[in-house]
Amino acid sequence: MIEMKDVWKTYPNGVMAVNGISVYIKKGEFVYVVGPSGAGKSTFVKMMYREERPTRGEISINGSNLAEMKEKKVPYLRRNMGIVFQDFKLLPSMTVFENVAFAMEVIEASKANIRKRVMNVLDIVRLKNKARFMPHELSGGEQQRVSIARAIVNSPAVLIADEPTGNLDIETSWEIMHILEEINERGTTVVMATHNREIVNNMRKRVIAIEGGRISRDEIRGRYGYES
Amino acid sequence: MKARTGVRHMKEGGKNIVRNGWMTFASVSAVTVMLFVVGTFLLMILNINHFADSLESDVEVRVFIDRSAEASSQTALESSIHEISAVEEVEYIPREEGLETFIASLGDEGEYFETLREENPLNDVFVVQAAEPQQTELVAEEIEAMQHVEKTEYGQDIFEQLFAATDFVRIVGLVLILGLMFTAIFLIANTIKLTIIARKTEIQIMKLVGATNSFIRWPFFIEGLLLGVFGAAVPIIILSYGYTRFYEAIGEATGLEFFDFLPAGPLLVQTSLLLLAIGALVGVWGSIMSVRKFLRV
Ligand SMILES: Nc1ncnc2c1ncn2[C@@H]1O[C@H](COP(=O)(O)OP(=O)(O)OP(=O)(O)O)[C@@H](O)[C@H]1O
Ligand SMILES: [Mg+2]
């Protein structure tokens, strides 16, 4: 499903964020990516949806090679993936509803379908009553939930979440985790970068630990394992 | 692209126009100013071309026949004029007819000259048409040398100057219009570029959510189109109104027989369509040029 072979990433400013990572993630897996700040977690996941290109190495998603993928095909790759961004990336001039609907407009879904499905996922993230709000009228946690709603609205094969609980209190975090777990149980592969020790230790899944751009640990049903 | 996606793009393009109040105003103003100047010059050039064409086609020599010449001498003169190879047409205007035309051309004031009928001061005249306008001067000189000719007249000065001026004016006008169009394109491209820079993050987000380049480009394409068309509206209205009033005013003034202006109707329709097309082209081109840079995410 997701495969990396000896992947390196050096940013143009010379920072070596990822240094020789090889990893295989099966279809339907749930994977935590943990590690200290600046370890290269975001860089690692960004290469999966080609926001960043590896300097060296091979990445393939569902059998298609990202290195050889033409620029024109990238949008179609992303349509099969739901992405929850560390900084939300909501469109500031659109309402909550429009932000989520945008991901469906892009794939030219029908108006009726969009309405039904968007209200449905807003219900899942418990934001139905704020559908007409603008992003700047929401709290950080609420924006995070909009971004999750947008990521799952097209029922993607892969969900990539970079710190989806980063701005939430523990109660809301657990709600989000149950949403992600439910999506995973319906067959979606979930890759989640996180700093949340409590969640990793209590909802046990595969843990890939990254330190200094390398995989330091890869355990099935692992633990968080860092002091922070 | 499905129809509903097209509708979506149009709505988005329209929304952008409203949302970017100030930028929209700036872009539309830029197009307005440029098209106003282009339109003004266009009207001028088309009219100058028209004058030039009409001058070139009806340059004629008026041959004033000696008042003492008898009918037989006049006939002889006419046939010798016909013998000049550059002459295409000769028309005889007896002085009674000349006076008639003169009085009629004065309208109401003509009646003061009614008394002239008793002692007509005019000459009989041959109106001679050269085959080529450039031969007019030669024809005039040749006829001047003939017997029974009092004088010839062909508006030497005006014609000589105008022949020299026409080509020059056409070329200068064309260069000027091209230059202004280029300036307009440059201006609007820059203005739209500013609005797009303001929306750079938005475009990046859209791409990350799976939007194709053309999906992102369409609303900007429509926005540019609208900016160009709006920009064309004001100059079209002002120039149409202005030219119509001008044409009416000139129509009332007399004595400008050489300066036969183009009638307002068809000229304005053509000019307006052209301005609209230029505006739309400039807007679309500007927006496409500007959005291209930001699609690499
Ligand atoms: N666009 C970029 N240009 C240059 N350097 C970058 C860029 N993005 C990240 N880096 C650098 O790459 C390294 C890894 O960053 P990354 O964002 O992958 O870390 P992270 O593990 O996600 O950290 P955090 O837990 O704080 O989110 C850092 O040293 C960072 O400064
Ligand atoms: Mg990160």
Coordinates of N, CA and C in Angstrom, one line a residue, chain A:
Chain A
M1 N 0.8 -1.2 0.0 CA 0.0 0.0 0.0 C 0.9 1.3 0.0
I2 N 1.5 1.5 1.2 CA 2.5 2.6 1.2 C 3.9 2.0 1.4
E3 N 4.8 2.3 0.4 CA 6.1 1.7 0.5 C 7.2 2.8 0.3
M4 N 8.2 2.8 1.2 CA 9.3 3.7 1.0 C 10.6 2.9 1.0
K5 N 11.5 3.2 0.1 CA 12.7 2.5 0.0 C 13.9 3.5 0.0
D6 N 14.6 3.4 1.2 CA 15.8 4.3 1.3 C 15.6 5.7 0.9
V7 N 14.6 6.4 1.6 CA 14.2 7.7 1.2 C 15.0 8.8 2.0
W8 N 15.5 9.8 1.3 CA 16.2 10.9 1.9 C 15.6 12.2 1.5
K9 N 15.6 13.1 2.4 CA 15.1 14.5 2.1 C 16.0 15.5 2.7
T10 N 16.6 16.3 1.8 CA 17.4 17.4 2.3 C 16.7 18.7 1.8
Y11 N 16.3 19.6 2.6 CA 15.6 20.8 2.2 C 16.6 21.7 1.5
P12 N 16.1 22.6 0.6 CA 17.1 23.5 -0.1 C 18.0 24.3 0.8
N13 N 17.6 24.6 2.1 CA 18.4 25.3 3.0 C 19.5 24.4 3.6
G14 N 19.5 23.1 3.2 CA 20.6 22.2 3.7 C 20.2 21.4 4.9
V15 N 19.0 21.6 5.5 CA 18.5 20.8 6.6 C 18.2 19.4 6.1
M16 N 18.8 18.4 6.7 CA 18.6 17.0 6.4 C 17.5 16.4 7.3
A17 N 16.3 16.5 6.8 CA 15.1 16.1 7.6 C 14.9 14.6 7.7
V18 N 15.1 13.9 6.5 CA 14.9 12.5 6.5 C 16.1 11.8 5.9
N19 N 16.6 10.8 6.6 CA 17.9 10.3 6.2 C 17.9 8.8 6.1
G20 N 17.4 8.3 5.0 CA 17.4 6.8 4.7 C 16.3 6.1 5.4
I21 N 15.1 6.4 5.1 CA 13.9 5.7 5.7 C 13.4 4.6 4.7
S22 N 13.2 3.4 5.2 CA 12.5 2.4 4.4 C 11.4 1.9 5.3
V23 N 10.2 1.8 4.7 CA 9.1 1.4 5.5 C 8.0 0.8 4.6
Y24 N 7.2 -0.1 5.2 CA 6.1 -0.7 4.4 C 4.8 -0.6 5.3
I25 N 3.8 0.0 4.8 CA 2.5 0.1 5.5 C 1.5 -0.6 4.7
K26 N 0.9 -1.7 5.4 CA -0.1 -2.5 4.6 C -1.5 -1.7 4.6
K27 N -2.3 -2.1 3.6 CA -3.6 -1.6 3.5 C -4.4 -1.9 4.7
G28 N -5.1 -0.9 5.3 CA -5.9 -1.1 6.4 C -5.2 -1.0 7.8
E29 N -3.9 -0.7 7.7 CA -3.2 -0.5 9.0 C -3.5 0.8 9.7
F30 N -3.2 0.9 11.0 CA -3.3 2.1 11.7 C -1.9 2.4 12.3
V31 N -1.2 3.4 11.9 CA 0.2 3.6 12.3 C 0.4 5.0 13.0
Y32 N 1.0 5.0 14.1 CA 1.4 6.2 14.8 C 2.8 6.5 14.3
V33 N 3.1 7.8 14.0 CA 4.5 8.2 13.8 C 4.8 9.2 14.9
V34 N 5.8 8.7 15.8 CA 6.1 9.5 16.9 C 7.6 10.0 16.9
G35 N 8.0 10.9 17.7 CA 9.3 11.4 17.7 C 9.4 12.8 18.2
P36 N 10.5 13.2 18.7 CA 10.6 14.6 19.2 C 10.4 15.7 18.1
S37 N 10.1 16.9 18.5 CA 9.9 18.0 17.6 C 11.1 18.1 16.7
G38 N 10.9 18.3 15.4 CA 12.0 18.5 14.5 C 12.6 17.2 14.0
A39 N 12.0 16.0 14.4 CA 12.6 14.7 14.1 C 12.4 14.4 12.6
G40 N 11.4 15.0 12.0 CA 11.2 14.7 10.6 C 9.9 14.0 10.3
K41 N 9.0 14.0 11.3 CA 7.7 13.4 11.1 C 6.8 14.0 10.0
S42 N 6.7 15.3 10.1 CA 5.9 16.0 9.1 C 6.5 15.8 7.7
T43 N 7.8 15.9 7.6 CA 8.5 15.7 6.3 C 8.2 14.3 5.8
F44 N 8.3 13.3 6.7 CA 8.0 11.9 6.3 C 6.6 11.8 5.7
V45 N 5.6 12.4 6.4 CA 4.2 12.2 5.8 C 4.0 13.1 4.6
K46 N 4.6 14.3 4.6 CA 4.4 15.1 3.4 C 4.8 14.5 2.1
M47 N 5.8 13.6 2.2 CA 6.3 13.0 1.0 C 5.3 12.0 0.5
M48 N 4.4 11.5 1.3 CA 3.4 10.5 0.9 C 2.4 11.1 0.0
Y49 N 2.0 12.4 0.2 CA 1.1 13.0 -0.7 C 1.7 14.0 -1.7
R50 N 3.0 13.9 -1.7 CA 3.9 14.7 -2.6 C 3.8 16.2 -2.4
E51 N 3.6 16.7 -1.2 CA 3.8 18.1 -0.9 C 5.4 18.3 -1.0
E52 N 6.1 17.3 -0.5 CA 7.6 17.4 -0.7 C 8.0 16.2 -1.5
R53 N 9.1 16.4 -2.3 CA 9.6 15.3 -3.1 C 10.9 14.8 -2.4
P54 N 11.1 13.5 -2.4 CA 12.3 13.0 -1.7 C 13.5 13.4 -2.6
T55 N 14.6 13.7 -1.9 CA 15.9 14.0 -2.6 C 16.4 12.7 -3.3
R56 N 16.1 11.6 -2.6 CA 16.6 10.3 -3.1 C 15.7 9.2 -2.6
G57 N 15.6 8.1 -3.3 CA 14.8 7.0 -2.8 C 13.5 6.9 -3.6
E58 N 12.8 5.8 -3.2 CA 11.5 5.5 -4.0 C 10.3 5.5 -3.0
I59 N 9.2 6.1 -3.5 CA 8.0 6.0 -2.7 C 6.9 5.5 -3.6
S60 N 6.1 4.5 -3.2 CA 5.0 4.1 -4.0 C 3.8 4.0 -3.1
I61 N 2.7 4.5 -3.7 CA 1.4 4.5 -3.0 C 0.4 3.7 -3.9
N62 N -0.2 2.6 -3.4 CA -1.1 1.8 -4.2 C -0.4 1.4 -5.5
G63 N 0.8 1.2 -5.4 CA 1.5 0.7 -6.6 C 2.0 1.7 -7.6
S64 N 1.6 3.0 -7.4 CA 2.1 4.0 -8.3 C 3.3 4.7 -7.7
N65 N 4.3 4.9 -8.5 CA 5.6 5.4 -8.1 C 5.5 7.0 -8.1
L66 N 5.7 7.6 -6.9 CA 5.5 9.0 -6.8 C 6.7 9.8 -7.5
A67 N 7.8 9.1 -7.6 CA 8.9 9.8 -8.2 C 8.7 10.0 -9.7
E68 N 8.0 9.0 -10.3 CA 7.8 9.1 -11.7 C 6.5 9.8 -12.1
M69 N 5.7 10.0 -11.0 CA 4.4 10.6 -11.3 C 4.4 12.0 -11.9
K70 N 3.7 12.2 -13.0 CA 3.6 13.5 -13.7 C 2.8 14.5 -12.8
E71 N 3.2 15.7 -12.9 CA 2.6 16.8 -12.1 C 1.1 16.8 -12.3
K72 N 0.6 16.4 -13.5 CA -0.8 16.4 -13.8 C -1.6 15.4 -13.0
K73 N -0.9 14.3 -12.6 CA -1.5 13.2 -11.9 C -1.6 13.4 -10.4
V74 N -0.8 14.3 -9.9 CA -0.8 14.5 -8.5 C -2.2 14.8 -7.8
P75 N -3.0 15.7 -8.4 CA -4.3 15.9 -7.8 C -5.1 14.6 -7.7
Y76 N -5.0 13.7 -8.6 CA -5.7 12.4 -8.5 C -5.2 11.5 -7.4
L77 N -3.9 11.6 -7.2 CA -3.3 10.9 -6.1 C -3.9 11.4 -4.8
R78 N -4.0 12.7 -4.7 CA -4.5 13.3 -3.4 C -5.9 13.1 -3.2
R79 N -6.7 12.8 -4.3 CA -8.1 12.6 -4.1 C -8.4 11.2 -3.4
N80 N -7.4 10.3 -3.5 CA -7.5 9.1 -2.8 C -7.0 9.1 -1.4
M81 N -6.5 10.3 -1.0 CA -6.0 10.4 0.4 C -6.7 11.5 1.1
G82 N -7.0 11.3 2.4 CA -7.5 12.4 3.2 C -6.4 12.9 3.9
I83 N -6.2 14.3 4.0 CA -5.1 14.8 4.7 C -5.5 15.8 5.8
V84 N -5.1 15.5 7.0 CA -5.4 16.4 8.1 C -4.1 17.2 8.4
F85 N -4.0 18.5 8.2 CA -2.8 19.2 8.3 C -2.5 19.7 9.7
Q86 N -1.3 19.7 10.0 CA -0.9 20.2 11.3 C -1.4 21.7 11.5
D87 N -1.4 22.5 10.5 CA -1.9 23.8 10.6 C -3.3 24.0 9.9
F88 N -4.0 22.9 9.9 CA -5.4 22.9 9.4 C -5.6 23.2 7.9
K89 N -5.0 24.3 7.4 CA -5.1 24.7 6.0 C -6.6 24.8 5.6
L90 N -7.4 25.5 6.3 CA -8.8 25.8 5.9 C -8.7 27.0 5.0
L91 N -9.7 27.1 4.1 CA -9.8 28.2 3.2 C -10.5 29.3 4.0
P92 N -9.7 30.4 4.2 CA -10.2 31.5 5.2 C -11.5 32.2 4.7
S93 N -11.7 32.2 3.4 CA -12.9 33.0 2.9 C -14.1 32.1 2.7
M94 N -14.0 30.8 3.1 CA -15.2 29.9 2.9 C -15.7 29.5 4.3
T95 N -17.0 29.2 4.3 CA -17.6 28.8 5.6 C -17.1 27.3 5.8
V96 N -17.5 26.9 7.0 CA -17.2 25.5 7.4 C -17.7 24.5 6.4
F97 N -19.0 24.7 6.1 CA -19.7 23.9 5.1 C -18.9 23.9 3.7
E98 N -18.6 25.1 3.3 CA -17.9 25.2 2.0 C -16.5 24.6 1.9
N99 N -15.8 24.7 3.1 CA -14.5 24.1 3.2 C -14.6 22.6 3.0
V100 N -15.5 22.0 3.6 CA -15.7 20.6 3.5 C -16.2 20.2 2.1
A101 N -17.1 21.0 1.7 CA -17.7 20.7 0.3 C -16.7 20.8 -0.8
F102 N -15.7 21.7 -0.6 CA -14.7 22.0 -1.6 C -14.1 20.7 -2.1
A103 N -13.8 19.8 -1.1 CA -13.1 18.5 -1.5 C -14.0 17.7 -2.4
M104 N -15.3 17.9 -2.2 CA -16.3 17.1 -3.1 C -16.5 17.8 -4.4
E105 N -16.5 19.2 -4.4 CA -16.6 19.9 -5.7 C -15.5 19.6 -6.6
V106 N -14.3 19.4 -6.0 CA -13.2 19.1 -6.8 C -13.4 17.8 -7.6
I107 N -14.1 16.8 -7.0 CA -14.3 15.6 -7.8 C -15.6 15.6 -8.5
E108 N -16.2 16.8 -8.6 CA -17.4 17.0 -9.4 C -18.6 16.2 -8.9
A109 N -18.8 16.1 -7.6 CA -19.9 15.4 -7.0 C -21.2 16.2 -7.2
S110 N -22.3 15.6 -7.1 CA -23.6 16.3 -7.4 C -23.9 17.1 -6.1
K111 N -24.7 18.2 -6.3 CA -25.0 19.1 -5.3 C -25.7 18.4 -4.1
A112 N -26.7 17.5 -4.5 CA -27.5 16.8 -3.5 C -26.5 15.9 -2.7
N113 N -25.7 15.2 -3.4 CA -24.7 14.4 -2.7 C -23.8 15.2 -1.7
I114 N -23.3 16.3 -2.2 CA -22.5 17.1 -1.4 C -23.2 17.5 -0.1
R115 N -24.4 18.0 -0.2 CA -25.2 18.5 0.9 C -25.3 17.4 2.0
K116 N -25.7 16.2 1.5 CA -26.0 15.1 2.4 C -24.7 14.7 3.1
R117 N -23.7 14.5 2.3 CA -22.4 13.9 2.8 C -21.7 14.9 3.7
V118 N -21.7 16.2 3.3 CA -21.0 17.2 4.2 C -21.7 17.3 5.5
M119 N -23.0 17.3 5.5 CA -23.7 17.4 6.8 C -23.5 16.2 7.6
N120 N -23.4 15.1 6.9 CA -23.1 13.8 7.6 C -21.7 13.8 8.3
V121 N -20.7 14.3 7.6 CA -19.4 14.3 8.3 C -19.3 15.4 9.3
L122 N -20.0 16.5 9.1 CA -20.0 17.5 10.1 C -20.6 17.0 11.4
D123 N -21.6 16.2 11.2 CA -22.2 15.5 12.4 C -21.2 14.6 13.1
I124 N -20.5 13.9 12.3 CA -19.5 13.0 12.9 C -18.5 13.8 13.8
V125 N -18.0 15.0 13.3 CA -17.0 15.7 14.1 C -17.8 16.7 15.0
R126 N -19.1 16.6 15.1 CA -19.9 17.4 16.0 C -19.8 18.9 15.7
L127 N -19.9 19.3 14.4 CA -19.9 20.7 14.1 C -21.0 21.1 13.2
K128 N -22.1 20.3 13.2 CA -23.2 20.5 12.3 C -23.8 21.9 12.6
N129 N -23.8 22.3 13.9 CA -24.5 23.6 14.2 C -23.6 24.8 13.8
K130 N -22.3 24.5 13.4 CA -21.5 25.6 13.0 C -21.1 25.6 11.5
A131 N -22.0 24.9 10.8 CA -21.7 24.8 9.3 C -21.6 26.1 8.6
R132 N -22.3 27.2 9.1 CA -22.2 28.5 8.4 C -21.1 29.4 9.0
F133 N -20.4 28.9 9.9 CA -19.3 29.8 10.5 C -18.1 29.9 9.6
M134 N -17.4 31.0 9.7 CA -16.2 31.1 9.0 C -15.0 30.6 9.9
P135 N -14.0 30.1 9.3 CA -12.9 29.5 10.1 C -12.4 30.4 11.3
H136 N -12.3 31.7 11.0 CA -11.8 32.5 12.1 C -12.7 32.7 13.2
E137 N -13.9 32.2 13.0 CA -14.9 32.3 14.1 C -14.9 31.0 15.0
L138 N -14.0 30.1 14.7 CA -13.9 28.8 15.4 C -12.7 28.8 16.3
S139 N -12.8 27.9 17.3 CA -11.6 27.7 18.2 C -10.6 26.8 17.4
G140 N -9.4 26.7 17.9 CA -8.4 25.8 17.3 C -8.9 24.4 17.1
G141 N -9.5 23.9 18.2 CA -10.0 22.5 18.2 C -11.1 22.3 17.1
E142 N -11.9 23.3 17.0 CA -13.0 23.2 16.0 C -12.5 23.3 14.6
Q143 N -11.5 24.1 14.4 CA -10.9 24.2 13.1 C -10.2 22.8 12.7
Q144 N -9.6 22.2 13.7 CA -9.0 20.9 13.6 C -10.0 19.9 13.1
R145 N -11.2 20.0 13.7 CA -12.3 19.0 13.4 C -12.8 19.3 12.0
V146 N -12.9 20.6 11.5 CA -13.3 20.8 10.2 C -12.3 20.2 9.2
S147 N -11.0 20.3 9.5 CA -10.0 19.8 8.7 C -10.1 18.2 8.6
I148 N -10.5 17.6 9.7 CA -10.7 16.2 9.7 C -12.0 15.8 8.9
A149 N -13.0 16.6 9.0 CA -14.2 16.4 8.2 C -13.9 16.4 6.8
R150 N -13.1 17.4 6.4 CA -12.7 17.6 5.0 C -11.9 16.4 4.5
A151 N -11.0 15.8 5.4 CA -10.2 14.7 5.0 C -11.0 13.4 4.8
I152 N -12.1 13.3 5.5 CA -12.8 12.0 5.4 C -14.0 12.0 4.5
V153 N -14.3 13.2 4.0 CA -15.6 13.4 3.3 C -15.7 12.5 2.1
N154 N -14.5 12.3 1.4 CA -14.6 11.5 0.2 C -14.2 10.0 0.5
S155 N -14.4 9.6 1.7 CA -14.0 8.2 2.1 C -12.7 7.7 1.4
P156 N -11.6 8.3 1.8 CA -10.3 8.0 1.1 C -9.8 6.7 1.5
A157 N -8.9 6.1 0.6 CA -8.3 4.9 0.9 C -7.2 5.0 2.0
V158 N -6.6 6.2 2.0 CA -5.5 6.5 3.0 C -5.9 7.8 3.7
L159 N -5.7 7.8 5.0 CA -5.9 9.1 5.8 C -4.6 9.4 6.4
I160 N -4.1 10.6 6.1 CA -2.8 11.0 6.7 C -3.1 12.2 7.6
A161 N -2.8 12.0 8.9 CA -3.1 13.1 9.9 C -1.9 13.5 10.6
D162 N -1.5 14.8 10.5 CA -0.3 15.3 11.1 C -0.8 16.1 12.4
E163 N -0.6 15.5 13.5 CA -1.0 16.1 14.8 C -2.5 16.4 14.8
P164 N -3.4 15.4 14.6 CA -4.8 15.8 14.6 C -5.4 16.2 15.9
T165 N -4.6 15.8 17.0 CA -5.1 16.2 18.3 C -4.3 17.3 19.0
G166 N -3.4 17.9 18.2 CA -2.4 18.8 18.7 C -3.0 20.0 19.4
N167 N -4.2 20.4 19.0 CA -4.8 21.6 19.7 C -6.0 21.3 20.5
L168 N -6.2 20.0 20.8 CA -7.5 19.7 21.5 C -7.3 19.2 22.9
D169 N -8.3 19.5 23.8 CA -8.2 19.0 25.1 C -8.4 17.4 25.0
I170 N -8.1 16.8 26.2 CA -8.0 15.3 26.1 C -9.3 14.7 25.7
E171 N -10.4 15.3 26.2 CA -11.7 14.7 25.9 C -12.0 14.8 24.4
T172 N -11.8 15.9 23.8 CA -12.1 16.1 22.4 C -11.1 15.2 21.6
S173 N -9.9 15.1 22.1 CA -8.9 14.3 21.5 C -9.4 12.8 21.3
W174 N -10.0 12.3 22.4 CA -10.5 11.0 22.4 C -11.6 10.8 21.4
E175 N -12.4 11.9 21.3 CA -13.5 11.8 20.3 C -13.0 11.7 18.9
I176 N -11.9 12.5 18.6 CA -11.3 12.5 17.3 C -10.7 11.1 17.1
M177 N -10.1 10.5 18.1 CA -9.4 9.2 17.9 C -10.5 8.1 17.6
H178 N -11.6 8.3 18.3 CA -12.7 7.3 18.0 C -13.2 7.4 16.5
I179 N -13.2 8.7 16.1 CA -13.6 8.9 14.6 C -12.6 8.2 13.7
L180 N -11.3 8.4 14.0 CA -10.2 7.9 13.2 C -10.2 6.3 13.2
E181 N -10.5 5.8 14.4 CA -10.5 4.4 14.6 C -11.7 3.8 13.8
E182 N -12.8 4.5 13.8 CA -13.9 4.0 13.1 C -13.7 4.0 11.6
I183 N -13.1 5.1 11.1 CA -12.7 5.1 9.7 C -11.8 4.0 9.3
N184 N -10.8 3.7 10.2 CA -9.8 2.7 10.0 C -10.5 1.3 10.0
E185 N -11.5 1.1 10.8 CA -12.2 -0.1 10.8 C -13.0 -0.4 9.6
R186 N -13.4 0.7 8.9 CA -14.1 0.6 7.6 C -13.1 0.4 6.4
G187 N -11.8 0.2 6.8 CA -10.8 -0.2 5.7 C -9.8 0.9 5.3
T188 N -10.0 2.1 5.8 CA -9.0 3.2 5.5 C -7.7 3.0 6.2
T189 N -6.6 3.1 5.5 CA -5.3 3.1 6.1 C -5.1 4.4 6.8
V190 N -4.6 4.4 8.1 CA -4.4 5.7 8.8 C -3.0 5.8 9.2
V191 N -2.4 7.0 8.8 CA -1.0 7.3 9.2 C -1.1 8.6 10.0
M192 N -0.7 8.5 11.3 CA -0.9 9.7 12.2 C 0.3 10.1 12.9
A193 N 0.8 11.3 12.6 CA 2.0 11.8 13.4 C 1.4 12.4 14.6
T194 N 2.0 12.1 15.8 CA 1.5 12.6 17.0 C 2.5 12.8 18.1
H195 N 2.2 13.7 19.1 CA 3.0 13.9 20.3 C 2.2 13.4 21.5
N196 N 1.0 12.8 21.2 CA 0.1 12.5 22.3 C 0.4 11.2 23.0
R197 N 1.2 11.2 24.0 CA 1.6 10.0 24.7 C 0.4 9.2 25.2
E198 N -0.5 9.9 25.8 CA -1.7 9.2 26.4 C -2.4 8.3 25.4
I199 N -2.6 9.0 24.3 CA -3.4 8.3 23.2 C -2.6 7.1 22.7
V200 N -1.3 7.3 22.4 CA -0.5 6.2 21.8 C -0.5 5.0 22.8
N201 N -0.3 5.3 24.1 CA -0.2 4.3 25.1 C -1.5 3.6 25.4
N202 N -2.6 4.3 25.1 CA -3.9 3.7 25.5 C -4.7 3.1 24.3
M203 N -4.5 3.6 23.2 CA -5.1 3.0 22.0 C -4.0 2.4 21.2
R204 N -3.7 1.1 21.5 CA -2.4 0.6 21.0 C -2.5 0.2 19.5
K205 N -1.5 0.7 18.8 CA -1.4 0.5 17.3 C 0.0 0.3 17.0
R206 N 0.3 0.2 15.7 CA 1.7 0.1 15.3 C 2.4 1.5 15.5
V207 N 3.6 1.5 16.1 CA 4.3 2.8 16.3 C 5.6 2.8 15.6
I208 N 5.8 3.9 14.7 CA 7.0 4.1 14.1 C 7.6 5.3 14.7
A209 N 8.8 5.1 15.4 CA 9.4 6.2 16.0 C 10.6 6.8 15.1
I210 N 10.6 8.1 15.0 CA 11.6 8.7 14.1 C 12.4 9.6 15.0
E211 N 13.7 9.5 14.8 CA 14.7 10.4 15.5 C 15.7 10.8 14.5
G212 N 16.0 12.1 14.4 CA 17.0 12.6 13.5 C 16.8 12.1 12.1
G213 N 15.6 12.0 11.7 CA 15.3 11.6 10.3 C 15.5 10.1 10.0
R214 N 15.6 9.3 11.0 CA 15.8 7.9 10.8 C 14.7 7.1 11.7
I215 N 14.4 5.9 11.3 CA 13.4 5.2 12.1 C 14.2 4.5 13.2
S216 N 13.9 4.8 14.5 CA 14.6 4.3 15.6 C 13.9 3.1 16.2
R217 N 12.6 2.9 15.8 CA 11.8 1.9 16.4 C 10.6 1.7 15.6
D218 N 10.2 0.4 15.4 CA 9.0 0.1 14.6 C 8.3 -1.1 15.3
E219 N 7.3 -0.8 16.1 CA 6.7 -1.9 16.8 C 5.2 -2.0 16.6
I220 N 4.7 -3.3 16.4 CA 3.3 -3.5 16.4 C 2.8 -3.4 17.8
R221 N 1.7 -2.7 18.0 CA 1.1 -2.4 19.3 C 2.2 -1.9 20.2
G222 N 2.9 -0.8 19.7 CA 3.9 -0.2 20.5 C 3.5 0.8 21.5
R223 N 4.5 1.4 22.2 CA 4.2 2.5 23.2 C 4.8 3.8 22.7
Y224 N 4.5 4.9 23.4 CA 5.1 6.2 23.0 C 6.6 6.2 23.2
G225 N 7.0 6.0 24.5 CA 8.4 5.7 24.8 C 9.3 6.9 24.8
Y226 N 8.8 8.2 24.9 CA 9.7 9.3 25.0 C 9.3 10.1 26.3
E227 N 10.2 10.8 26.8 CA 9.8 11.7 27.9 C 9.6 13.1 27.2
S228 N 8.4 13.6 27.2 CA 8.1 14.9 26.7 C 6.6 15.3 27.0

